[in-house]
Coordinates of C-alpha atoms in Angstrom, one line a residue:
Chain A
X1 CA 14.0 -34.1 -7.8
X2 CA 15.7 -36.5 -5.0
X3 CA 13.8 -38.0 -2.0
X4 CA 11.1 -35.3 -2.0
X5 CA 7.3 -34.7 -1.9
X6 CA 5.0 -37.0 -3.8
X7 CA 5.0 -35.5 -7.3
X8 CA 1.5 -36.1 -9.0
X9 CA 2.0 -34.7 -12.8
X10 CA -1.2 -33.4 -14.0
X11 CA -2.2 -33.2 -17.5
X12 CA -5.2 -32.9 -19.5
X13 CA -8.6 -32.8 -18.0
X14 CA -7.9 -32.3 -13.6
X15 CA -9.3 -35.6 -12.7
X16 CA -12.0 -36.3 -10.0
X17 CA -10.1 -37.5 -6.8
X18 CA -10.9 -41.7 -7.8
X19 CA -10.8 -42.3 -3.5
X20 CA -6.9 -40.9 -3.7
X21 CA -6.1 -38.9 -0.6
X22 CA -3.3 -37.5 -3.0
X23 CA -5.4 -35.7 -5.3
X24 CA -8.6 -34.8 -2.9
X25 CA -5.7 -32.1 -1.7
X26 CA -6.3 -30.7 -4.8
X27 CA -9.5 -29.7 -3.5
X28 CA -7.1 -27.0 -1.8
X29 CA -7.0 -24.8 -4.7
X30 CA -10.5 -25.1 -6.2
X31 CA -11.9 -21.7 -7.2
X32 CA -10.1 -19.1 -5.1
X33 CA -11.8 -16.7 -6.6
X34 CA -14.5 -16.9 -4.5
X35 CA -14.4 -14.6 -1.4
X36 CA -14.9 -16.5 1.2
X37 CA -12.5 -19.1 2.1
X38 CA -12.8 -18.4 5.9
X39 CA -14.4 -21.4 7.4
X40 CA -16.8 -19.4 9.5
X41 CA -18.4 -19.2 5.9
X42 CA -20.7 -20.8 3.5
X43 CA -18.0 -23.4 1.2
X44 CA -15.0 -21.5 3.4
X45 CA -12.5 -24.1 4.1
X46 CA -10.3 -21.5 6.3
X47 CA -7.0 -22.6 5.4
X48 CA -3.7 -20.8 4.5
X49 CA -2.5 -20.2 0.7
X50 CA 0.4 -19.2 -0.3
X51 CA 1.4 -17.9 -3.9
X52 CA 4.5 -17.5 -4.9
X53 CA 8.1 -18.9 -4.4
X54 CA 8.9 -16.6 -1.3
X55 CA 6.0 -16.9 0.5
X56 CA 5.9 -20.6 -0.2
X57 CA 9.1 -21.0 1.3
X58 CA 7.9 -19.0 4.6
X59 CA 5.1 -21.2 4.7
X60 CA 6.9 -24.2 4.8
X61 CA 9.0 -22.8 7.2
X62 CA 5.9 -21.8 9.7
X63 CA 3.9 -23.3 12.0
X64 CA 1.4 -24.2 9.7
X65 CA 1.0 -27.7 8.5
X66 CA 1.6 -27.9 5.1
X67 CA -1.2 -29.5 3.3
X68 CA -0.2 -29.8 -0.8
X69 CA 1.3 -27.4 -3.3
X70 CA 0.2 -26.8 -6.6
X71 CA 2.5 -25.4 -9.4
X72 CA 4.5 -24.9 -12.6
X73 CA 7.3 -27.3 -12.9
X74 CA 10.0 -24.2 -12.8
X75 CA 8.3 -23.0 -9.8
X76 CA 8.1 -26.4 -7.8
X77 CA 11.8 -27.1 -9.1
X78 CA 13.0 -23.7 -7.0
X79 CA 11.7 -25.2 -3.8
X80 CA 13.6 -28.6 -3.9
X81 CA 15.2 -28.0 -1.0
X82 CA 12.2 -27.0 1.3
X83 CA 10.2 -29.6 -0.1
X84 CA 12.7 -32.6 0.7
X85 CA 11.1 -35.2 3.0
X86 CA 7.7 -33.6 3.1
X87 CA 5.1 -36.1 3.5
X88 CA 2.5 -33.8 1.0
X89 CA 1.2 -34.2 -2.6
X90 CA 3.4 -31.3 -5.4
X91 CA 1.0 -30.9 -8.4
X92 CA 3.0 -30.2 -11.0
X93 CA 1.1 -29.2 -14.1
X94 CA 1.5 -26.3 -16.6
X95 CA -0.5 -22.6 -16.2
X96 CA -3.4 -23.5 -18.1
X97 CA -4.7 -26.2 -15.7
X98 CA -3.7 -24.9 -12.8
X99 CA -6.0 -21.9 -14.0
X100 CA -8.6 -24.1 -14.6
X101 CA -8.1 -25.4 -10.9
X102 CA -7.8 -22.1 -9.4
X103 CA -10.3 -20.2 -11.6
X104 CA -8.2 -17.3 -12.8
X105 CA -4.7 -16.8 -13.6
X106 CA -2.0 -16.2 -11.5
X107 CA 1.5 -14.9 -12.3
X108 CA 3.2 -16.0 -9.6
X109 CA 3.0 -20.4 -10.8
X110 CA 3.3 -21.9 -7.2
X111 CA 0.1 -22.3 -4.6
X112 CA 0.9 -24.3 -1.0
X113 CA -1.6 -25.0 1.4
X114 CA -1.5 -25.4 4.9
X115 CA -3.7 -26.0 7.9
X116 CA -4.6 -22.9 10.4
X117 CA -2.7 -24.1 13.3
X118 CA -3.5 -23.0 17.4
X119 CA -3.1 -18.9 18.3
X120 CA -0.1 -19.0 20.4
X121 CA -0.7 -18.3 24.3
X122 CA -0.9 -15.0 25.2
X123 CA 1.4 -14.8 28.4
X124 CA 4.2 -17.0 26.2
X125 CA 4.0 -14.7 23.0
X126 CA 4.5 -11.8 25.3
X127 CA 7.0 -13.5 27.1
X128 CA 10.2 -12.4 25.7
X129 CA 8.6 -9.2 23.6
X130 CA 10.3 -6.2 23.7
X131 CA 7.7 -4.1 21.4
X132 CA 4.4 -5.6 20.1
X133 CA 1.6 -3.8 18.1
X134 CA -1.6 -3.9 19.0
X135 CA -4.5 -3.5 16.0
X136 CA -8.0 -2.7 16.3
X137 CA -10.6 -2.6 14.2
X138 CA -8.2 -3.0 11.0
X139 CA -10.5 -4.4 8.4
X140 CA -8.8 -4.1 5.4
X141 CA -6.9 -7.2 4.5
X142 CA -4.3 -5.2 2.1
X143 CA -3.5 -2.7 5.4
X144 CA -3.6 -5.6 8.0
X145 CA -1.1 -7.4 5.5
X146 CA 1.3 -5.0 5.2
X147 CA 1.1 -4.0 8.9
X148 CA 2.6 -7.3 9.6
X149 CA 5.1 -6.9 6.9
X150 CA 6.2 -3.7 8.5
X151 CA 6.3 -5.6 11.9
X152 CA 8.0 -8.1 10.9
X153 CA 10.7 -5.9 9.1
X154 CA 11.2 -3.2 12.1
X155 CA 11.8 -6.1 14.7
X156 CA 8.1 -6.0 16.3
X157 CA 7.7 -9.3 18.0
X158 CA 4.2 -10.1 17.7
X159 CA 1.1 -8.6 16.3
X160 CA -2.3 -8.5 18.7
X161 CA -5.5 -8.5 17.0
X162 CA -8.0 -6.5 18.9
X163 CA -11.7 -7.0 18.2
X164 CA -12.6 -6.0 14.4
X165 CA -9.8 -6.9 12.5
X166 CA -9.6 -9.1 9.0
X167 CA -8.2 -12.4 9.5
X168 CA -4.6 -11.8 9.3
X169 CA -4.8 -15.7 7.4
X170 CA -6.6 -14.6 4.2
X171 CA -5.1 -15.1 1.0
X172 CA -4.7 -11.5 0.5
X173 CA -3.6 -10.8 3.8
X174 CA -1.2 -13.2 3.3
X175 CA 0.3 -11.8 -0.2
X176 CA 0.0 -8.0 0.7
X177 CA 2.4 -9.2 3.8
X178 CA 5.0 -10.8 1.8
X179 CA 4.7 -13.9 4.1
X180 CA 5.4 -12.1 6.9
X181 CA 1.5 -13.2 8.9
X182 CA 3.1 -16.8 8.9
X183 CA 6.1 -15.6 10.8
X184 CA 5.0 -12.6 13.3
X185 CA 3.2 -14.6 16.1
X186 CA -0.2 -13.1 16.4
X187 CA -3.5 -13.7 18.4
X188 CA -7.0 -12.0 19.1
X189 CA -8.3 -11.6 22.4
X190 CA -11.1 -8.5 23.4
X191 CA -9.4 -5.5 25.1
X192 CA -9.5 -6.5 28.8
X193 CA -8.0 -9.8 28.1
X194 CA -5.3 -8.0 25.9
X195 CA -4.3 -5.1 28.4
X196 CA -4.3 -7.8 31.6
X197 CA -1.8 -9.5 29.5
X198 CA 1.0 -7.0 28.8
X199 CA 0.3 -4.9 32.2
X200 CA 1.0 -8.1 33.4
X201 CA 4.2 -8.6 31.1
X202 CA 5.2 -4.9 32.3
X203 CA 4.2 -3.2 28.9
X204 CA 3.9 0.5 28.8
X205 CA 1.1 1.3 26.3
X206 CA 1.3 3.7 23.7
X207 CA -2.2 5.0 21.8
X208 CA -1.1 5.9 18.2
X209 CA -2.8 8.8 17.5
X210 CA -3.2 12.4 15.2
X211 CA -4.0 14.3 18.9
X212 CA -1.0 12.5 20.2
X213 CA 1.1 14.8 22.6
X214 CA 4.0 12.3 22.8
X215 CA 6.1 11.9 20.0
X216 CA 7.4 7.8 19.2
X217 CA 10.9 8.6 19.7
X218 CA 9.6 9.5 24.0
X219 CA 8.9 5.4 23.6
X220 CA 13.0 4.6 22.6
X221 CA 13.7 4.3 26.4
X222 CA 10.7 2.2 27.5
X223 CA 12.0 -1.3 27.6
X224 CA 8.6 -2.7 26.4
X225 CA 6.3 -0.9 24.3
X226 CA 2.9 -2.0 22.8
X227 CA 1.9 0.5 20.1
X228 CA -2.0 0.4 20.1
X229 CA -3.3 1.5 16.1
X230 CA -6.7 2.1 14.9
X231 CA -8.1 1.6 11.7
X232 CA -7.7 4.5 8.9
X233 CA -10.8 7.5 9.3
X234 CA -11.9 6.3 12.1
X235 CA -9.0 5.6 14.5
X236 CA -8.5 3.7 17.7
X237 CA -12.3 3.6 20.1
X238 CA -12.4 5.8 22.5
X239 CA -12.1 2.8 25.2
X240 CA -8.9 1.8 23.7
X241 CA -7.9 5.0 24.5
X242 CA -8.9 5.1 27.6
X243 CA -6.8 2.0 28.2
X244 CA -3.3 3.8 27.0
X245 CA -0.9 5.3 29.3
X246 CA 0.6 7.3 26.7
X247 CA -1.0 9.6 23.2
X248 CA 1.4 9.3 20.2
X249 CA 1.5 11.4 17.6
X250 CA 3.4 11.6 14.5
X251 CA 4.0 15.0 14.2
X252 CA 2.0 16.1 10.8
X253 CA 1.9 18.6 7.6
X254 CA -1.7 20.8 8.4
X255 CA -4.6 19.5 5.8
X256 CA -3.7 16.2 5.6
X257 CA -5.3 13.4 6.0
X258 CA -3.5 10.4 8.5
X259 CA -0.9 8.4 7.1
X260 CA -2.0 5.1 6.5
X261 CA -2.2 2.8 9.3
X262 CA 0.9 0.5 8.4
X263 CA 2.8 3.0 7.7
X264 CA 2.0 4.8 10.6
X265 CA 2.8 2.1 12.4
X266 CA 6.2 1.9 10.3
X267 CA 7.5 5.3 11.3
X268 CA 6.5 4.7 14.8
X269 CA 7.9 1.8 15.5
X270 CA 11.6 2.8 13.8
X271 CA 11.0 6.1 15.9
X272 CA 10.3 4.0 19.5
X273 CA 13.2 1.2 18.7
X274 CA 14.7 0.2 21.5
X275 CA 17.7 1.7 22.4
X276 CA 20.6 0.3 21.4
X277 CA 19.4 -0.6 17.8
X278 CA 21.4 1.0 15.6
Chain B
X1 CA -26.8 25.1 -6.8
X2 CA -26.6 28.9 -6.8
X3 CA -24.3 30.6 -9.1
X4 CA -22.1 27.5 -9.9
X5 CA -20.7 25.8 -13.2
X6 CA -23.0 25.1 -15.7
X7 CA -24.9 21.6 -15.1
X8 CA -25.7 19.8 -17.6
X9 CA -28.1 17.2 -16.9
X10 CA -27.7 13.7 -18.5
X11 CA -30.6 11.2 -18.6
X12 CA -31.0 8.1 -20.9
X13 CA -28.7 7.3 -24.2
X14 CA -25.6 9.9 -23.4
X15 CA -26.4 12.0 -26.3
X16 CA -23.0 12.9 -29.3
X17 CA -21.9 16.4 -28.8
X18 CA -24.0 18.4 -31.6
X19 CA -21.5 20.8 -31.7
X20 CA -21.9 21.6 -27.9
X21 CA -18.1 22.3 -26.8
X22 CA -19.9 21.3 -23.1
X23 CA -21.1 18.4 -24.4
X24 CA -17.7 17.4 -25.8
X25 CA -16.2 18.0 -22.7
X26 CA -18.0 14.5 -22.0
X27 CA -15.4 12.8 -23.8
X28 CA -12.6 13.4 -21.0
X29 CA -14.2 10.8 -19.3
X30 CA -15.1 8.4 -22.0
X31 CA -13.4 4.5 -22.0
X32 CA -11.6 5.5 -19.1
X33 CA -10.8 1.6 -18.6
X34 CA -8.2 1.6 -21.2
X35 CA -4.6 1.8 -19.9
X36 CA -3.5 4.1 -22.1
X37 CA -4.2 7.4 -21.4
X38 CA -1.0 9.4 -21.3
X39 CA -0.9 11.9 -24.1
X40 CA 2.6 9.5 -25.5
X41 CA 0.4 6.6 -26.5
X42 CA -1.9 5.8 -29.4
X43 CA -5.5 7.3 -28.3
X44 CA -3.9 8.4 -24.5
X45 CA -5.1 11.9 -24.0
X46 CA -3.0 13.0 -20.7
X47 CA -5.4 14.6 -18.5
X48 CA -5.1 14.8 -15.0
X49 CA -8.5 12.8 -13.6
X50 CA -9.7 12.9 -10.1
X51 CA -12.3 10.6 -8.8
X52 CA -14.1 11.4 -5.7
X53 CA -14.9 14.0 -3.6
X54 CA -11.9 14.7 -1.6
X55 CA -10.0 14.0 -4.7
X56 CA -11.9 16.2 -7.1
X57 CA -11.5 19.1 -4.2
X58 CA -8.0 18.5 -4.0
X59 CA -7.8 19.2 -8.1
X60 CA -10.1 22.3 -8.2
X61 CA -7.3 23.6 -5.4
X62 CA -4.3 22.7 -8.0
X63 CA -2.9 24.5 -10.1
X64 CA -4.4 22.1 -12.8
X65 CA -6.6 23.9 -15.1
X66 CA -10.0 22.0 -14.9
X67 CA -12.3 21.0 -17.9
X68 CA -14.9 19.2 -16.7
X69 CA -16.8 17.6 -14.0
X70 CA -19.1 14.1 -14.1
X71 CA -21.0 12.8 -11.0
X72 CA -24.0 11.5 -9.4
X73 CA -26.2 14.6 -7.9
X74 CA -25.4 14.2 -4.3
X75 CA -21.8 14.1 -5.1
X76 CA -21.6 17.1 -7.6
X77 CA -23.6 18.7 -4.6
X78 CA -21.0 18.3 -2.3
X79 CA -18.8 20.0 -4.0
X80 CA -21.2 23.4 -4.5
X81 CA -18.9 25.6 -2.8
X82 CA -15.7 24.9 -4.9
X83 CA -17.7 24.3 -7.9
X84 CA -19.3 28.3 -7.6
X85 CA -18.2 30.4 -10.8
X86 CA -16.1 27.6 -12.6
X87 CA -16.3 28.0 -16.2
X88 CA -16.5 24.6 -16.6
X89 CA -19.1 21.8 -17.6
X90 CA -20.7 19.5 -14.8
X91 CA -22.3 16.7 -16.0
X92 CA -24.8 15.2 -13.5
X93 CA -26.3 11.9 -14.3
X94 CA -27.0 8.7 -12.3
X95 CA -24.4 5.7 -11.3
X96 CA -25.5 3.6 -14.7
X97 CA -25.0 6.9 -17.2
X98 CA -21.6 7.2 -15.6
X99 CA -20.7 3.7 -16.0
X100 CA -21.7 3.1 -20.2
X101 CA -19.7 6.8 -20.4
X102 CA -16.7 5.3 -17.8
X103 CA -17.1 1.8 -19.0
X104 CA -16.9 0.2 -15.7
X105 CA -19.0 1.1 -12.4
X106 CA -17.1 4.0 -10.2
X107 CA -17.8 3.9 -6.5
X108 CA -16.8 7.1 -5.8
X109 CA -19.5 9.1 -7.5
X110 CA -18.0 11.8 -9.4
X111 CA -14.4 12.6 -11.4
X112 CA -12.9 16.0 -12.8
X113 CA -10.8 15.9 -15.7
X114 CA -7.7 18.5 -15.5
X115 CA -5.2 20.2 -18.4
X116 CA -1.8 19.4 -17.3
X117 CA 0.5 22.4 -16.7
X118 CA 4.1 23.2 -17.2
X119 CA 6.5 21.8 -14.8
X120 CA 7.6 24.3 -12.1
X121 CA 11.1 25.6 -12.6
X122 CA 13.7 23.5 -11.1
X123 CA 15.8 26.0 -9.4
X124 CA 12.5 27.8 -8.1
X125 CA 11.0 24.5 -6.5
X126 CA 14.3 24.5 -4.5
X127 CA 14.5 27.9 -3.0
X128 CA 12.3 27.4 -0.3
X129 CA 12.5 23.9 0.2
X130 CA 14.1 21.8 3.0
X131 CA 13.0 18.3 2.5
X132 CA 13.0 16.7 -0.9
X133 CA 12.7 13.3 -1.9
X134 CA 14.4 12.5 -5.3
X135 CA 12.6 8.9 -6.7
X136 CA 14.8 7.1 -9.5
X137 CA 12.4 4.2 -11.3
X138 CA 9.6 4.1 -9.0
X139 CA 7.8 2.9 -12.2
X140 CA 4.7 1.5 -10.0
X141 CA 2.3 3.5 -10.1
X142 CA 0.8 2.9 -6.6
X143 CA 4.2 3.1 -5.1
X144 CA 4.5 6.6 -6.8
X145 CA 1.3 7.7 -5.6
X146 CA 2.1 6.1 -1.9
X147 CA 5.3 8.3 -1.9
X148 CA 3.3 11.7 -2.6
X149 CA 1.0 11.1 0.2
X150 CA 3.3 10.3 2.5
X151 CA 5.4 13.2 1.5
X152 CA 2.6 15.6 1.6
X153 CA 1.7 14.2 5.2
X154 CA 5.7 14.5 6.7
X155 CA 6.4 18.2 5.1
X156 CA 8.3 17.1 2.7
X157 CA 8.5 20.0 0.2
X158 CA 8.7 18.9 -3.5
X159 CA 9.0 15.7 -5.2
X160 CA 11.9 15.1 -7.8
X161 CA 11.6 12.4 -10.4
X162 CA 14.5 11.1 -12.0
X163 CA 14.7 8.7 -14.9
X164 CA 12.6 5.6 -14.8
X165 CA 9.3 6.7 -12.5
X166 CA 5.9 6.1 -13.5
X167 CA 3.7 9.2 -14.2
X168 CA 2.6 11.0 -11.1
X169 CA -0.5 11.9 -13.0
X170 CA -2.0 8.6 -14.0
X171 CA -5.7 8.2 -12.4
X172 CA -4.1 5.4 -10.2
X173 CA -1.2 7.2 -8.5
X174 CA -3.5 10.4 -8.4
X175 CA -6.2 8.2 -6.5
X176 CA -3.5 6.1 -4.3
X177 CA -2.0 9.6 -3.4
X178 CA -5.7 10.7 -2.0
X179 CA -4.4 13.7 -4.5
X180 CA -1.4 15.1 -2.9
X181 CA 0.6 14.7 -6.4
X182 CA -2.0 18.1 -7.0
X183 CA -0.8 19.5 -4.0
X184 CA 3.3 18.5 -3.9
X185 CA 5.2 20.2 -6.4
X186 CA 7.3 17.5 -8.6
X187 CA 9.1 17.7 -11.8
X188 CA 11.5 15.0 -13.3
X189 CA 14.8 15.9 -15.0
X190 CA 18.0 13.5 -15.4
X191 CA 20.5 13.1 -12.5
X192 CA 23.1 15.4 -13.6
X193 CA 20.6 18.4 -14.3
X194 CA 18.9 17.2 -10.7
X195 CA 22.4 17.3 -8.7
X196 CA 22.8 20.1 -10.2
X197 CA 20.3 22.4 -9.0
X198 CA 20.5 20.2 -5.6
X199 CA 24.3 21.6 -5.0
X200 CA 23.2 24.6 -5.9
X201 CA 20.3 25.4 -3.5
X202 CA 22.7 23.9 -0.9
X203 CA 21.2 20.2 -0.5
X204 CA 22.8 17.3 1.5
X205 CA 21.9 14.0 -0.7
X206 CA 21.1 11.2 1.5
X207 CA 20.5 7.8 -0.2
X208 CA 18.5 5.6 1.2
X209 CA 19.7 2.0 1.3
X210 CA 19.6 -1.0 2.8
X211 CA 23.2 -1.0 2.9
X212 CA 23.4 2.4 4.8
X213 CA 25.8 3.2 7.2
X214 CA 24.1 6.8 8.6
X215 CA 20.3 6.6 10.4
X216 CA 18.1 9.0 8.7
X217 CA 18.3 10.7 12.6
X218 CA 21.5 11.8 11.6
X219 CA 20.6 14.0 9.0
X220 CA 17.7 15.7 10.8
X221 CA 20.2 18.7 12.3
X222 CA 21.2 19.5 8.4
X223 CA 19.3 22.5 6.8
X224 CA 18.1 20.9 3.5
X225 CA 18.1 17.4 2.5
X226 CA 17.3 15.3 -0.3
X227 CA 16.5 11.6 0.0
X228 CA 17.2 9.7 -3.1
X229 CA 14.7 6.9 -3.5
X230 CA 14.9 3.5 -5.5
X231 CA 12.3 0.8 -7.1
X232 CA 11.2 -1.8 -4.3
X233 CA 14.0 -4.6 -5.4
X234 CA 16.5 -3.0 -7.7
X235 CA 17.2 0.3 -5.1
X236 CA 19.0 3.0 -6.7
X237 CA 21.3 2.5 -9.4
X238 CA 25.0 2.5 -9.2
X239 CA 25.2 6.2 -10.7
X240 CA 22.8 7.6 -8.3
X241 CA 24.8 6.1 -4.9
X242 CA 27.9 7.4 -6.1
X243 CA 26.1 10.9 -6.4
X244 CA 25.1 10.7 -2.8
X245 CA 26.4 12.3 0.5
X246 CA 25.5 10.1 2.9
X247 CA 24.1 6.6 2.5
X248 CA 20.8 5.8 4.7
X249 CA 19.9 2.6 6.4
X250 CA 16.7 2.1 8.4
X251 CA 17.6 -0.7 11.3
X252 CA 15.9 -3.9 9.6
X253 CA 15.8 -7.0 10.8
X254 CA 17.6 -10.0 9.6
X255 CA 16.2 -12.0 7.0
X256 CA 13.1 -9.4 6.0
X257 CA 12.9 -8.0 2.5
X258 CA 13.2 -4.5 2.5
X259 CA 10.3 -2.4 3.3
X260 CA 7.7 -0.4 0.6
X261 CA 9.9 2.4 -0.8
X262 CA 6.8 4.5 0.0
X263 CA 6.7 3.3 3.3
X264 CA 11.0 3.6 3.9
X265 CA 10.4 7.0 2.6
X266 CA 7.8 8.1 5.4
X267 CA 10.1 6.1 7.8
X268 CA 13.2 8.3 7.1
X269 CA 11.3 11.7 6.4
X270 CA 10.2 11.8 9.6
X271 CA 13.3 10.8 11.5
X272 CA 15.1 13.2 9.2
X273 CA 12.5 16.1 10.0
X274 CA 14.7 19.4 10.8
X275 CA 15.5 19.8 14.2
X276 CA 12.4 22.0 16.2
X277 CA 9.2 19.6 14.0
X278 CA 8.0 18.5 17.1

């Protein structure tokens, strides 16, 4: 590979760092199999992981400052071209160490790093939004995930994270979301804070809900929509509710449970498109 | 429990069957960890196994002829009022019984194991129907199970299965479907034999596609409409697009990978829903 990353070529036993600020980034992917990498935890360190060549290549193209990558030689090869001129350590080693590293296998042979970076501004994300989804209480990484992957497919500018939700930033979060967390601008902010925001930015808010009376497709018109969605069995509070100037229901077989809450938010937000998008 | 299946209790070593035909009944739920248990692979037996109580309820309202039940007492005792004159054994035990029987810990407290039955006739699953979906090599079997759910929830009338799809009965797809592939009539066939009976019941195909140049809107004033369905990645084949009516495009943005087939079908079911589903 030409004028790229620092390759470190591992081998063998995985060596203690020896005072190398190089291989301390392999710190980065030690034991992932523990649950809690989120730093407000005991040995969290909170940062992003990637796995995989896609998502790898939206992290580097994020925000997020990459930190070090760790993978099979095929897999770091693929990602020449986004790794050109980065000033991080590539460990390229072969499955069986980077399992011992990790602490399990994984099929996908390519881990990056990166550091969490500042939530955008609220105002500025909101800014130039046309339709933005707002979640509460989503605590499932796996839903939150592909909520944002939905988002980010159906043209929804920016997630908001009401109070309760999984950290969009988890490893799991990030997989189940194809990448797609490290491109949808997000941030969390309590309910007040969030509705002063878009009534500011002239968002009409829509409660997504099974005792909606409005159907999505009411929303096409509305220049800017935020879509408000509430974890699975429970649903949206009853203050969030109480905040919405519109109920929104999907219009549903009788004896069935809801749909759940990313793909709710799926048909929804294809339903309320702006007008115009064909 | 009043007038209900016949408990058997299970306490310490689970006992061999002795000649009971109850007690044999025990080893529909034996080993359940190993993968194979369609009735097509060396020691698979095919039934149809529900696990928890929304599940299992689902099941006893199928037409799947049950065998046996196995659960912790406060779940068995949920279910008194569909379990009330089954001829069929219950086994109730506690969490650690059920685990050395399952062979891993179940956190839903009780499963029901299920004959299969004939598929339904082709021609007769179509008489009444407006809304099919038509899956070619959904071979996933969460994907598979997604797709019944969401079908069961957006009135979609019967699943089709053509060549290539993973078994809609599988424990995982009949779990991941919350146990709509009970409830949503399906039966595979190849795609001439499929097309077939489509023309004849007077079907519009509409395959979706990320290359579509109809919305699925545009097929919601046609009587009865099938939506062919491929893998996540692959799509449908070249045979089935050439089959096709119409081809389907959901608006995506640039750049994204396509949605969840699951979650594209419960995007275009409900914007095809026939004109007056409010």
């Amino acid at each position: 590979m030409r004028d790229v990353v620092r390759i470190v070529e591992l081998a063998g036993p995985v060596p203690d760092d020896g005072g190398s600020p190089d291989l301390a980034r392999l710190e980065d992917f030690r034991d992932l199999s523990r649950a809690d990498r989120r730093p407000d935890r005991p040995g969290g360190r909170g940062l992003v992981l990637a796995e995989g060549t896609v998502v790898v290549r939206r992290l580097l193209d994020s925000p997020y400052p990459p930190r070090a990558l760790l993978g099979v030689s095929r897999r770091i090869s693929e990602l020449e071209a986004e790794l050109a001129g980065l000033d991080v350590p590539a460990f390229v080693t072969d499955a069986d160490t980077m399992a011992s590293v990790v602490g399990f296998h994984l099929n996908r042979g390519v881990l990056a790093s990166a550091d969490r970076a500042d939530a955008p501004d609220l105002d500025g994300l909101l800014a130039g939004a046309r339709r933005v989804a707002v979640a509460e209480a989503v605590n499932d990484h796996e839903n939150l995930g592909s909520l944002f992957r939905n988002a980010a497919a159906l043209d929804v500018d920016a997630v908001l994270l009401a109070p309760g939700c999984a950290d969009p930033l988890y490893r799991r979060s990030v997989r189940v979301s194809m990448g797609h967390v490290l491109r949808v601008p997000f941030r969390g902010a309590d309910w007040p804070t969030l509705v002063a925001a878009l009534r500011r930015a002239g968002f009409v808010l829509g409660a997504l809900t099974p005792s909606g009376d409005v159907t999505p497709e009411s929303l096409a018109g509305t220049d800017r929509v935020a879509l408000m969605l509430g974890a699975e069995g429970p649903g949206l509070s009853v203050e969030a509710l109480a905040l919405a100037d519109h109920r929104v229901g999907i219009p549903m077989a009788a004896g069935v449970d809801s749909l759940n809450v990313a793909t709710a938010a799926a048909v929804a937000f294809h339903a309320a498109r702006p007008a115009g998008v064909s």
